[in-house]
Short mmCIF file of C-alpha atoms in Angstrom, two decimals:
data_model
loop_
_atom_site.label_atom_id
_atom_site.label_comp_id
_atom_site.label_asym_id
_atom_site.label_seq_id
_atom_site.Cartn_x
_atom_site.Cartn_y
_atom_site.Cartn_z
CA MET A 23 -21.09 -125.74 107.91
CA LEU A 24 -21.72 -129.52 107.92
CA LYS A 25 -19.00 -131.87 106.86
CA LEU A 26 -18.98 -135.67 106.75
CA ILE A 27 -15.44 -137.00 106.45
CA ASP A 28 -15.02 -140.66 105.48
CA VAL A 29 -18.11 -141.64 107.44
CA THR A 30 -18.79 -145.37 107.59
CA VAL A 31 -21.94 -146.73 109.21
CA LYS A 32 -22.74 -150.34 109.98
CA TYR A 33 -25.93 -152.17 110.81
CA GLY A 34 -24.59 -155.10 112.78
CA SER A 35 -21.91 -156.54 110.52
CA SER A 36 -23.25 -155.20 107.22
CA ILE A 37 -21.94 -151.87 106.00
CA ALA A 38 -24.64 -149.33 105.16
CA LEU A 39 -22.40 -146.39 104.28
CA HIS A 40 -18.90 -146.66 102.82
CA SER A 41 -16.59 -143.71 103.67
CA VAL A 42 -19.02 -141.01 102.71
CA ASN A 43 -17.71 -137.47 102.20
CA LEU A 44 -20.37 -134.81 102.04
CA GLU A 45 -20.52 -131.10 102.69
CA VAL A 46 -23.19 -128.45 103.10
CA ASN A 47 -22.12 -124.80 103.17
CA GLU A 48 -23.86 -121.96 104.95
CA GLY A 49 -27.00 -120.91 103.08
CA GLU A 50 -26.90 -123.73 100.56
CA LEU A 51 -29.66 -126.05 99.42
CA VAL A 52 -28.03 -129.38 98.67
CA VAL A 53 -29.89 -132.38 97.29
CA LEU A 54 -29.06 -136.02 97.97
CA LEU A 55 -30.34 -138.23 95.18
CA GLY A 56 -30.70 -141.96 95.37
CA ALA A 57 -33.08 -144.86 95.00
CA ASN A 58 -34.93 -146.52 97.83
CA GLY A 59 -32.49 -148.21 100.16
CA ALA A 60 -29.41 -146.50 98.72
CA GLY A 61 -28.53 -145.01 102.10
CA LYS A 62 -30.11 -141.55 102.13
CA SER A 63 -31.95 -142.07 105.38
CA THR A 64 -28.89 -143.71 106.93
CA ILE A 65 -26.89 -140.54 106.23
CA PHE A 66 -29.65 -138.44 107.79
CA ARG A 67 -30.00 -140.66 110.82
CA THR A 68 -26.26 -140.53 111.34
CA ILE A 69 -26.16 -136.73 111.12
CA SER A 70 -29.02 -136.50 113.66
CA GLY A 71 -27.29 -138.86 116.07
CA LEU A 72 -29.83 -141.68 115.79
CA LEU A 73 -27.01 -143.84 114.45
CA LYS A 74 -23.37 -143.70 115.46
CA PRO A 75 -20.71 -143.72 112.75
CA ALA A 76 -18.40 -146.75 112.94
CA ALA A 77 -15.60 -144.66 111.46
CA GLY A 78 -15.06 -141.15 110.18
CA GLU A 79 -16.05 -137.77 111.46
CA VAL A 80 -19.19 -135.64 111.41
CA LYS A 81 -18.37 -131.96 111.84
CA PHE A 82 -20.84 -129.14 112.33
CA MET A 83 -19.73 -125.52 112.65
CA GLY A 84 -16.26 -126.65 113.63
CA GLN A 85 -17.36 -129.15 116.29
CA SER A 86 -17.14 -132.91 115.96
CA ILE A 87 -20.71 -134.10 116.60
CA GLY A 88 -20.39 -137.81 115.71
CA GLY A 89 -21.51 -139.69 118.81
CA TRP A 90 -23.51 -136.83 120.32
CA SER A 91 -27.01 -137.64 121.53
CA PRO A 92 -29.88 -136.58 119.22
CA ASP A 93 -31.16 -133.88 121.58
CA ARG A 94 -27.73 -132.28 121.80
CA ILE A 95 -27.49 -132.19 118.00
CA VAL A 96 -30.90 -130.50 117.80
CA LYS A 97 -29.69 -127.88 120.28
CA ALA A 98 -26.58 -127.35 118.14
CA GLY A 99 -28.90 -126.39 115.26
CA ILE A 100 -29.42 -129.46 113.05
CA VAL A 101 -33.07 -130.44 112.86
CA GLN A 102 -34.47 -133.28 110.83
CA CYS A 103 -37.88 -133.77 109.26
CA PRO A 104 -37.66 -137.56 109.06
CA GLU A 105 -38.94 -140.11 106.62
CA GLY A 106 -42.32 -141.32 107.81
CA ARG A 107 -42.84 -137.96 109.57
CA LYS A 108 -42.69 -139.33 113.13
CA LEU A 109 -45.39 -137.00 114.40
CA PHE A 110 -47.16 -137.34 117.74
CA PRO A 111 -50.38 -138.70 116.25
CA GLU A 112 -52.72 -138.30 119.21
CA MET A 113 -51.67 -134.73 119.96
CA SER A 114 -53.15 -131.69 118.26
CA VAL A 115 -51.30 -130.02 115.41
CA LEU A 116 -50.63 -127.07 117.69
CA LYS A 117 -49.13 -129.32 120.38
CA ASN A 118 -46.91 -130.99 117.79
CA LEU A 119 -45.68 -127.56 116.71
CA THR A 120 -45.18 -126.42 120.30
CA LEU A 121 -43.08 -129.50 121.00
CA GLY A 122 -41.14 -128.71 117.84
CA ALA A 123 -39.99 -125.59 119.67
CA TYR A 124 -39.12 -127.70 122.74
CA ILE A 125 -35.54 -126.42 122.86
CA HIS A 126 -36.87 -122.83 122.89
CA ARG A 127 -39.58 -123.59 125.47
CA LYS A 128 -38.61 -120.70 127.75
CA ASP A 129 -39.01 -118.17 124.94
CA LYS A 130 -42.83 -117.87 124.85
CA ALA A 131 -42.84 -114.74 122.69
CA GLY A 132 -40.46 -116.38 120.22
CA ILE A 133 -42.73 -119.42 119.96
CA THR A 134 -45.73 -117.22 119.21
CA ARG A 135 -43.74 -115.47 116.47
CA SER A 136 -42.60 -118.80 114.99
CA LEU A 137 -46.20 -120.04 115.00
CA GLU A 138 -47.30 -116.94 113.10
CA ASN A 139 -44.61 -117.57 110.48
CA ILE A 140 -45.64 -121.22 110.19
CA TYR A 141 -49.31 -120.36 109.71
CA GLU A 142 -48.31 -117.91 107.01
CA LEU A 143 -46.30 -120.62 105.28
CA PHE A 144 -48.96 -123.32 105.74
CA PRO A 145 -52.36 -121.61 106.22
CA ILE A 146 -54.13 -124.98 106.35
CA LEU A 147 -52.33 -125.82 109.60
CA TYR A 148 -53.98 -122.85 111.27
CA GLU A 149 -57.39 -124.24 110.35
CA LYS A 150 -56.46 -127.70 111.59
CA ARG A 151 -54.53 -126.60 114.69
CA GLU A 152 -56.90 -128.24 117.20
CA GLN A 153 -57.15 -131.57 115.36
CA PRO A 154 -55.06 -134.61 116.25
CA ALA A 155 -52.10 -134.74 113.87
CA GLY A 156 -52.85 -138.38 113.08
CA SER A 157 -56.24 -137.46 111.62
CA LEU A 158 -54.81 -135.24 108.87
CA SER A 159 -54.24 -136.26 105.25
CA GLY A 160 -50.77 -137.40 104.18
CA GLY A 161 -49.90 -134.06 102.61
CA GLN A 162 -51.07 -132.12 105.65
CA GLN A 163 -49.11 -134.41 107.96
CA GLN A 164 -46.03 -133.76 105.86
CA MET A 165 -46.62 -130.03 106.35
CA VAL A 166 -46.88 -130.57 110.11
CA ALA A 167 -43.60 -132.51 110.03
CA ILE A 168 -41.77 -129.75 108.16
CA ALA A 169 -43.40 -127.07 110.30
CA ARG A 170 -42.46 -128.93 113.49
CA ALA A 171 -38.84 -129.01 112.33
CA LEU A 172 -38.93 -125.28 111.50
CA MET A 173 -40.28 -124.47 114.97
CA ALA A 174 -36.85 -125.43 116.33
CA LYS A 175 -35.35 -122.61 114.20
CA PRO A 176 -32.67 -124.83 112.67
CA LYS A 177 -29.45 -123.56 111.21
CA LEU A 178 -29.44 -126.66 109.02
CA LEU A 179 -32.66 -128.39 108.06
CA LEU A 180 -32.57 -132.03 106.97
CA LEU A 181 -35.56 -133.03 104.85
CA ASP A 182 -35.90 -136.74 104.19
CA GLU A 183 -38.14 -137.32 101.17
CA PRO A 184 -40.73 -134.66 101.88
CA SER A 185 -42.52 -135.40 98.61
CA VAL A 186 -43.10 -139.09 99.18
CA GLY A 187 -46.72 -140.13 98.78
CA LEU A 188 -47.98 -136.66 97.91
CA ALA A 189 -50.15 -135.65 94.97
CA PRO A 190 -48.17 -133.96 92.14
CA LEU A 191 -49.76 -130.58 92.76
CA VAL A 192 -48.90 -130.74 96.45
CA VAL A 193 -45.35 -131.80 95.60
CA GLU A 194 -44.86 -128.69 93.50
CA GLN A 195 -46.15 -126.51 96.33
CA MET A 196 -43.93 -128.35 98.79
CA PHE A 197 -40.82 -127.65 96.74
CA LYS A 198 -41.73 -123.98 96.42
CA THR A 199 -42.01 -123.86 100.20
CA ILE A 200 -38.64 -125.53 100.66
CA GLU A 201 -37.08 -123.02 98.27
CA LYS A 202 -38.58 -120.20 100.31
CA ILE A 203 -37.32 -121.65 103.58
CA ASN A 204 -33.84 -121.75 102.07
CA ARG A 205 -34.10 -118.20 100.70
CA ASP A 206 -35.07 -117.02 104.18
CA GLY A 207 -31.67 -118.15 105.41
CA THR A 208 -31.88 -121.80 106.50
CA SER A 209 -29.37 -124.20 104.98
CA VAL A 210 -31.10 -127.30 103.66
CA LEU A 211 -30.01 -130.84 102.92
CA LEU A 212 -32.77 -132.54 100.97
CA ALA A 213 -33.01 -136.26 100.23
CA GLU A 214 -35.15 -137.06 97.23
CA GLN A 215 -36.08 -139.70 94.73
CA ASN A 216 -37.86 -137.04 92.73
CA ALA A 217 -34.65 -135.78 91.13
CA PHE A 218 -36.25 -133.55 88.54
CA ALA A 219 -38.14 -131.38 91.04
CA ALA A 220 -35.29 -131.40 93.57
CA LEU A 221 -32.69 -130.27 91.04
CA GLN A 222 -34.90 -127.33 90.10
CA ILE A 223 -34.36 -125.76 93.51
CA ALA A 224 -30.97 -127.12 94.63
CA GLN A 225 -27.61 -125.50 94.08
CA ARG A 226 -25.55 -128.67 94.39
CA GLY A 227 -26.17 -132.35 94.69
CA TYR A 228 -24.82 -135.78 95.50
CA VAL A 229 -25.85 -139.15 94.10
CA ILE A 230 -25.76 -142.17 96.37
CA GLU A 231 -25.90 -145.82 95.29
CA ASN A 232 -25.61 -148.83 97.58
CA GLY A 233 -24.05 -146.80 100.36
CA HIS A 234 -21.43 -145.15 98.13
CA LEU A 235 -21.53 -141.52 97.03
CA VAL A 236 -20.92 -141.98 93.31
CA LEU A 237 -21.32 -138.47 91.97
CA GLU A 238 -21.32 -134.90 93.15
CA GLY A 239 -21.58 -131.59 91.44
CA ALA A 240 -23.44 -128.37 90.76
CA ARG A 241 -27.05 -128.47 89.64
CA GLU A 242 -26.26 -127.90 85.96
CA MET A 243 -23.67 -130.61 85.90
CA LEU A 244 -26.06 -133.14 87.48
CA CYS A 245 -28.92 -132.11 85.22
CA ASP A 246 -26.72 -132.71 82.16
CA ASN A 247 -25.19 -135.92 83.44
CA GLU A 248 -26.27 -138.86 81.33
CA GLN A 249 -26.24 -141.27 84.27
CA VAL A 250 -28.45 -139.05 86.42
CA ARG A 251 -30.85 -138.39 83.59
CA ARG A 252 -31.25 -142.07 82.87
CA ALA A 253 -31.51 -143.22 86.46
CA TYR A 254 -33.48 -140.50 88.17
CA ILE A 255 -35.12 -138.18 85.69
CA GLY A 256 -36.21 -140.71 83.14
CA ALA A 257 -35.26 -138.69 80.09
CA MET B 30 -79.71 -152.50 148.11
CA GLU B 31 -77.80 -150.77 150.88
CA LEU B 32 -75.28 -153.59 150.81
CA PHE B 33 -74.88 -153.12 147.09
CA PHE B 34 -74.07 -149.42 147.42
CA GLN B 35 -71.74 -150.17 150.29
CA GLN B 36 -69.88 -152.52 147.98
CA ILE B 37 -69.77 -149.88 145.26
CA VAL B 38 -67.99 -147.59 147.71
CA ASN B 39 -65.59 -150.36 148.66
CA GLY B 40 -64.98 -151.04 144.98
CA LEU B 41 -64.18 -147.38 144.39
CA VAL B 42 -61.69 -147.44 147.26
CA LEU B 43 -59.96 -150.51 145.88
CA GLY B 44 -60.14 -149.16 142.35
CA SER B 45 -58.56 -145.85 143.39
CA ILE B 46 -55.57 -147.65 144.81
CA TYR B 47 -55.24 -150.03 141.87
CA SER B 48 -55.50 -147.19 139.38
CA LEU B 49 -52.71 -145.17 140.99
CA VAL B 50 -50.38 -148.16 140.91
CA ALA B 51 -51.40 -149.15 137.37
CA LEU B 52 -50.86 -145.57 136.16
CA GLY B 53 -47.23 -145.76 137.20
CA ILE B 54 -46.69 -149.07 135.43
CA THR B 55 -48.40 -147.86 132.28
CA LEU B 56 -46.38 -144.61 132.21
CA ILE B 57 -43.11 -146.50 132.47
CA TYR B 58 -44.23 -149.05 129.91
CA GLY B 59 -45.30 -146.27 127.54
CA ILE B 60 -41.90 -144.64 127.34
CA MET B 61 -39.51 -147.54 127.95
CA GLN B 62 -41.53 -150.59 126.87
CA LEU B 63 -40.45 -151.94 130.21
CA PRO B 64 -42.94 -153.91 132.31
CA ASN B 65 -41.61 -152.87 135.71
CA PHE B 66 -42.29 -155.95 137.78
CA ALA B 67 -40.82 -154.24 140.84
CA HIS B 68 -43.54 -151.61 140.90
CA GLY B 69 -45.71 -153.36 143.49
CA HIS B 70 -42.70 -153.52 145.76
CA LEU B 71 -42.15 -149.79 145.47
CA TYR B 72 -45.75 -149.59 146.67
CA MET B 73 -44.80 -151.76 149.64
CA LEU B 74 -41.81 -149.53 150.44
CA GLY B 75 -44.10 -146.51 150.31
CA ALA B 76 -46.40 -148.11 152.89
CA TYR B 77 -43.48 -148.91 155.22
CA VAL B 78 -42.03 -145.42 155.01
CA THR B 79 -45.37 -143.88 155.94
CA PHE B 80 -45.86 -146.45 158.70
CA PHE B 81 -42.49 -145.76 160.33
CA MET B 82 -42.75 -142.01 159.90
CA ILE B 83 -45.94 -142.12 161.94
CA THR B 84 -45.14 -144.81 164.52
CA HIS B 85 -41.41 -144.18 165.09
CA TYR B 86 -40.88 -140.57 164.20
CA GLY B 87 -44.18 -139.19 165.35
CA LEU B 88 -45.13 -137.41 162.17
CA SER B 89 -48.81 -136.90 161.59
CA TYR B 90 -50.55 -138.58 158.67
CA TRP B 91 -50.23 -136.05 155.85
CA PRO B 92 -46.60 -135.04 156.44
CA ALA B 93 -45.77 -138.76 156.63
CA ILE B 94 -47.38 -139.31 153.24
CA LEU B 95 -45.45 -136.40 151.76
CA PHE B 96 -42.21 -137.76 153.16
CA SER B 97 -42.98 -141.21 151.80
CA VAL B 98 -43.76 -139.85 148.32
CA ALA B 99 -40.53 -137.84 148.34
CA ALA B 100 -38.52 -140.88 149.48
CA LEU B 101 -39.99 -143.08 146.75
CA VAL B 102 -39.42 -140.38 144.12
CA VAL B 103 -35.73 -140.54 145.03
CA ILE B 104 -35.71 -144.36 145.08
CA GLY B 105 -37.47 -144.48 141.70
CA MET B 106 -34.91 -142.12 140.19
CA LEU B 107 -32.05 -144.15 141.63
CA LEU B 108 -33.51 -147.32 140.13
CA GLU B 109 -33.74 -145.71 136.72
CA ARG B 110 -30.25 -144.30 136.92
CA LEU B 111 -28.47 -147.30 138.44
CA VAL B 112 -30.40 -150.28 137.08
CA PHE B 113 -32.39 -149.50 133.96
CA ARG B 114 -30.38 -146.79 132.19
CA PRO B 115 -27.21 -148.90 131.89
CA LEU B 116 -29.35 -151.62 130.27
CA HIS B 117 -30.78 -149.23 127.74
CA HIS B 118 -28.77 -150.55 124.81
CA ALA B 119 -28.87 -154.17 125.94
CA PRO B 120 -31.46 -156.62 124.64
CA HIS B 121 -34.93 -155.87 125.95
CA ILE B 122 -35.23 -159.02 128.02
CA ASN B 123 -32.33 -157.87 130.20
CA SER B 124 -34.23 -154.98 131.71
CA MET B 125 -37.26 -157.19 132.32
CA ILE B 126 -35.11 -159.66 134.20
CA ALA B 127 -33.47 -156.77 136.05
CA SER B 128 -36.88 -155.58 137.20
CA ILE B 129 -37.62 -159.05 138.61
CA GLY B 130 -34.25 -158.90 140.35
CA VAL B 131 -35.10 -155.51 141.84
CA MET B 132 -38.43 -156.93 143.01
CA LEU B 133 -36.79 -159.83 144.83
CA PHE B 134 -34.13 -157.54 146.26
CA ILE B 135 -36.63 -155.08 147.68
CA GLU B 136 -38.77 -157.77 149.25
CA ALA B 137 -35.80 -159.58 150.79
CA THR B 138 -34.43 -156.30 152.15
CA ALA B 139 -37.80 -155.45 153.68
CA ARG B 140 -38.02 -158.88 155.36
CA LYS B 141 -34.50 -158.58 156.71
CA MET B 142 -34.96 -155.08 158.05
CA TRP B 143 -38.51 -155.15 159.28
CA GLY B 144 -39.42 -158.82 159.63
CA SER B 145 -42.37 -160.60 158.12
CA ASP B 146 -44.91 -159.35 160.66
CA TYR B 147 -48.18 -157.90 159.59
CA ARG B 148 -48.37 -154.37 160.90
CA ARG B 149 -51.35 -152.19 161.42
CA LEU B 150 -51.49 -148.45 160.97
CA ASP B 151 -54.29 -146.72 162.86
CA SER B 152 -56.12 -144.21 160.79
CA PRO B 153 -56.29 -140.72 162.22
CA TYR B 154 -59.61 -140.51 160.40
CA ASP B 155 -61.59 -143.37 161.90
CA GLY B 156 -64.88 -141.53 162.22
CA VAL B 157 -67.80 -142.54 160.08
CA ILE B 158 -69.90 -140.41 157.81
CA ASP B 159 -73.52 -141.01 156.91
CA LEU B 160 -73.98 -140.47 153.24
CA PHE B 161 -77.42 -141.19 151.71
CA GLY B 162 -78.00 -143.85 154.32
CA LEU B 163 -74.56 -145.44 153.84
CA THR B 164 -71.98 -145.54 156.59
CA ILE B 165 -68.53 -144.86 155.25
CA THR B 166 -65.35 -144.39 157.24
CA GLU B 167 -63.63 -141.09 156.69
CA GLN B 168 -60.47 -142.87 155.59
CA ARG B 169 -62.28 -144.42 152.63
CA ILE B 170 -63.58 -141.05 151.52
CA ILE B 171 -60.04 -139.68 151.82
CA VAL B 172 -58.69 -142.50 149.63
CA ILE B 173 -61.23 -141.88 146.89
CA LEU B 174 -60.92 -138.09 146.87
CA SER B 175 -57.12 -138.04 147.08
CA ALA B 176 -56.81 -140.54 144.26
CA ILE B 177 -59.11 -138.49 142.06
CA ALA B 178 -57.16 -135.32 142.91
CA LEU B 179 -53.87 -137.04 142.01
CA MET B 180 -55.25 -138.32 138.72
CA ILE B 181 -56.55 -134.88 137.78
CA GLY B 182 -53.19 -133.38 138.73
CA LEU B 183 -51.32 -135.95 136.65
CA ASN B 184 -53.59 -135.35 133.71
CA LEU B 185 -53.09 -131.58 133.88
CA PHE B 186 -49.34 -132.06 134.11
CA LEU B 187 -49.26 -134.35 131.07
CA LYS B 188 -51.64 -132.31 128.92
CA ARG B 189 -51.01 -128.71 129.92
CA THR B 190 -47.30 -128.41 130.55
CA VAL B 191 -44.53 -128.70 127.98
CA ILE B 192 -42.39 -130.80 130.34
CA GLY B 193 -45.30 -133.15 131.03
CA SER B 194 -46.11 -133.55 127.36
CA THR B 195 -42.58 -134.83 126.69
CA ILE B 196 -43.69 -138.04 128.43
CA GLU B 197 -46.62 -138.42 126.07
CA ALA B 198 -44.50 -137.42 123.10
CA MET B 199 -42.00 -140.16 123.85
CA ALA B 200 -44.81 -142.70 124.29
CA GLN B 201 -46.40 -141.70 120.97
CA ASN B 202 -43.27 -141.54 118.86
CA ARG B 203 -39.92 -142.16 120.43
CA GLU B 204 -37.73 -141.04 117.54
CA GLY B 205 -40.00 -138.10 116.83
CA ALA B 206 -39.37 -137.01 120.41
CA PHE B 207 -35.58 -137.30 119.99
CA LEU B 208 -35.74 -135.25 116.79
CA VAL B 209 -37.39 -132.27 118.49
CA GLY B 210 -34.60 -132.26 121.06
CA ILE B 211 -36.23 -134.12 123.94
CA ASN B 212 -33.64 -135.77 126.17
CA ALA B 213 -34.64 -139.42 126.57
CA ASN B 214 -32.76 -139.89 129.83
CA LYS B 215 -34.42 -136.92 131.49
CA VAL B 216 -37.86 -138.14 130.48
CA SER B 217 -37.16 -141.66 131.76
CA LEU B 218 -35.90 -140.27 135.05
CA MET B 219 -38.94 -138.04 135.45
CA THR B 220 -41.32 -140.89 134.59
CA PHE B 221 -39.78 -143.19 137.17
CA ALA B 222 -40.01 -140.39 139.73
CA ILE B 223 -43.70 -139.79 139.05
CA ALA B 224 -44.60 -143.48 138.88
CA SER B 225 -42.83 -144.27 142.16
CA GLY B 226 -44.36 -141.23 143.83
CA LEU B 227 -47.84 -142.35 142.78
CA ALA B 228 -47.19 -145.85 144.16
CA ALA B 229 -46.09 -144.36 147.49
CA ALA B 230 -49.18 -142.16 147.61
CA ALA B 231 -51.45 -145.12 146.87
CA ALA B 232 -49.79 -147.28 149.51
CA SER B 233 -49.90 -144.54 152.13
CA LEU B 234 -53.57 -143.88 151.47
CA ALA B 235 -54.36 -147.59 151.71
CA ALA B 236 -52.14 -148.36 154.70
CA PRO B 237 -54.77 -147.56 157.37
CA ILE B 238 -57.28 -149.83 155.60
CA ASN B 239 -55.05 -152.75 154.73
CA LEU B 240 -52.15 -154.27 156.61
CA VAL B 241 -48.50 -153.50 156.00
CA TYR B 242 -46.20 -156.48 155.33
CA PRO B 243 -43.26 -157.31 153.04
CA SER B 244 -45.20 -159.27 150.40
CA MET B 245 -48.11 -156.84 150.26
CA GLY B 246 -46.78 -155.56 146.93
CA ALA B 247 -47.00 -158.87 145.11
CA MET B 248 -50.77 -159.10 144.82
CA VAL B 249 -51.15 -155.38 144.05
CA ASN B 250 -48.51 -155.77 141.37
CA LEU B 251 -50.31 -158.70 139.80
CA LYS B 252 -53.60 -156.81 139.85
CA ALA B 253 -52.00 -153.73 138.35
CA PHE B 254 -50.64 -155.80 135.49
CA VAL B 255 -54.09 -157.30 134.95
CA ILE B 256 -55.38 -153.74 134.79
CA ILE B 257 -52.95 -152.47 132.19
CA VAL B 258 -53.39 -155.54 130.03
CA LEU B 259 -57.12 -155.05 130.38
CA GLY B 260 -56.95 -151.32 129.70
CA GLY B 261 -54.37 -151.54 126.91
CA MET B 262 -50.60 -151.46 127.52
CA GLY B 263 -49.36 -147.89 127.81
CA SER B 264 -52.85 -146.36 127.89
CA ILE B 265 -53.53 -143.83 130.64
CA PRO B 266 -57.34 -143.82 130.47
CA GLY B 267 -57.13 -147.61 130.24
CA ALA B 268 -55.23 -147.78 133.53
CA VAL B 269 -57.74 -145.57 135.33
CA LEU B 270 -60.84 -147.25 133.97
CA GLY B 271 -59.31 -150.72 134.30
CA GLY B 272 -58.47 -150.01 137.93
CA TYR B 273 -62.03 -149.09 138.81
CA ILE B 274 -63.51 -151.98 136.83
CA LEU B 275 -61.31 -154.41 138.70
CA GLY B 276 -61.96 -152.80 142.09
CA LEU B 277 -65.71 -152.93 141.59
CA ALA B 278 -65.66 -156.47 140.22
CA GLU B 279 -63.72 -157.65 143.25
CA SER B 280 -65.84 -156.01 145.89
CA ILE B 281 -69.13 -157.04 144.30
CA SER B 282 -68.13 -160.61 143.56
CA GLY B 283 -66.62 -160.85 147.04
CA THR B 284 -69.98 -160.00 148.56
CA TYR B 285 -72.41 -161.78 146.31
CA ILE B 286 -70.46 -164.86 145.33
CA ASN B 287 -67.90 -165.65 147.96
CA SER B 288 -65.14 -163.54 149.43
CA GLU B 289 -62.73 -166.43 148.87
CA TYR B 290 -63.25 -165.95 145.18
CA LYS B 291 -62.65 -162.23 144.90
CA ASP B 292 -59.15 -162.59 143.48
CA LEU B 293 -60.47 -165.19 141.11
CA ALA B 294 -63.02 -162.68 139.84
CA ALA B 295 -60.22 -160.35 138.77
CA PHE B 296 -58.59 -162.96 136.62
CA ALA B 297 -61.85 -164.30 135.24
CA LEU B 298 -62.60 -160.74 134.15
CA LEU B 299 -59.21 -160.49 132.51
CA VAL B 300 -59.78 -163.70 130.56
CA PHE B 301 -63.22 -162.53 129.51
CA ILE B 302 -62.14 -159.07 128.32
CA LEU B 303 -59.12 -160.39 126.48
CA THR B 304 -61.34 -162.92 124.71
CA VAL B 305 -63.60 -160.16 123.49
CA ARG B 306 -60.90 -157.50 122.93
CA PRO B 307 -57.50 -159.17 122.71
CA THR B 308 -55.62 -155.85 122.64
CA GLY B 309 -57.31 -154.39 125.72
CA LEU B 310 -59.98 -151.72 126.09
CA PHE B 311 -57.93 -148.72 124.98
CA ALA B 312 -55.35 -150.35 122.78
CA LYS B 313 -53.27 -147.96 120.72
CA GLU B 314 -53.55 -148.39 117.01
CA ALA B 315 -50.70 -150.32 115.51
CA ARG B 316 -48.05 -147.96 114.22
#
């Protein structure tokens, strides 16, 4: 479904990603593990078109999307819930969600249905729907960010560290929700530092260090890998 | 006391015009971080278009205003497309300098084509109305009411329509807007169209009160920048409130202190407000 082939990304003259090869298949939940600054967000920003690859190819459903503008990539079906959430802080939760469905703006009935699904998934957002998104707690804002991404009905959902800064109980709930989203048919690429929780729900994973993908494999293989255990699980 | 209220009305007239111009600058600044120094000159073009539509082509007042707004919408979109969009990935200072270039270009073109004469547009509404003992010309009432109607319309467009809210979305979080699939170029184009249209409307409303001449945009421009600094860069309520504060300050100080000093009052007010609130009245929280 999504395929990065030898993708290299530069910030000015420094190289942020070195020939990265990564793949997400239809229906999969793939985790991208790595420390802060390893390049997880750079990969995500490149897939979403916020950065242009200096070399290599980004393919989505058979089309080469490297170099497309971000809005075109969203229309193609890749939607990102970014690090730092990037909500519209002065707008109500409902308005944030409505704008999430911007590419479906002509389909009023569809938007109403999506909103119903979202409120079922995150009941708290229904209670807070009239409040400015910026006034919510960190965990609730994270829910708005994920919900806003879901409103676009993505084929592939990119989640960049959805657990960052959340209380442990909320993290657990968040991962359950992500698992459910995936079960309901959306392919997911999940970037995480919280390797233990992420590997519980993922089918496959990649490990990135200093802009290089150093390891890839099925969940079991990564869980048993000595290097991963030491570096990311702490066992 | 009557003089005081008369000056309040005059202040509201001035403030209405300032606010409409400042709104355009603040909208453009909000989404592109571009201080469009040429905005006052778009205002000037708007006044000329209305003037010629009435004097040369025999249109009546309102159709002339509509034509002028439409013409400036097109000019604003052309500016965005031809001047500012190609500079999008260049260093920020380039588009600022480009806007100064556009400003000089528009003024020089106007001088070349229409000369430096001061022209006068007769108001079709030169009757006077007695309101609570005040005598107000109809034109002034029209300025105030039309400006308020435009501001309400703009507000409804920004808050109630999905297309309008893309402008606010981009001002509040640029990348967030890209990630929901909003096309940055379309929003920029639309914002330039609206901002230029508002400038043309303001100029056309003011033309029968003030004179029309090539450098008429410069002072309005300067005042509008005072207003958005005073109101908070990128803030819409700040632009409206700032516009009226400045309009009232000018008309009152012009009467009670000295009319020579009315422009000075604007800048003294700016210095004072920025001393008390360095980020402006409605500054956005740092993100």
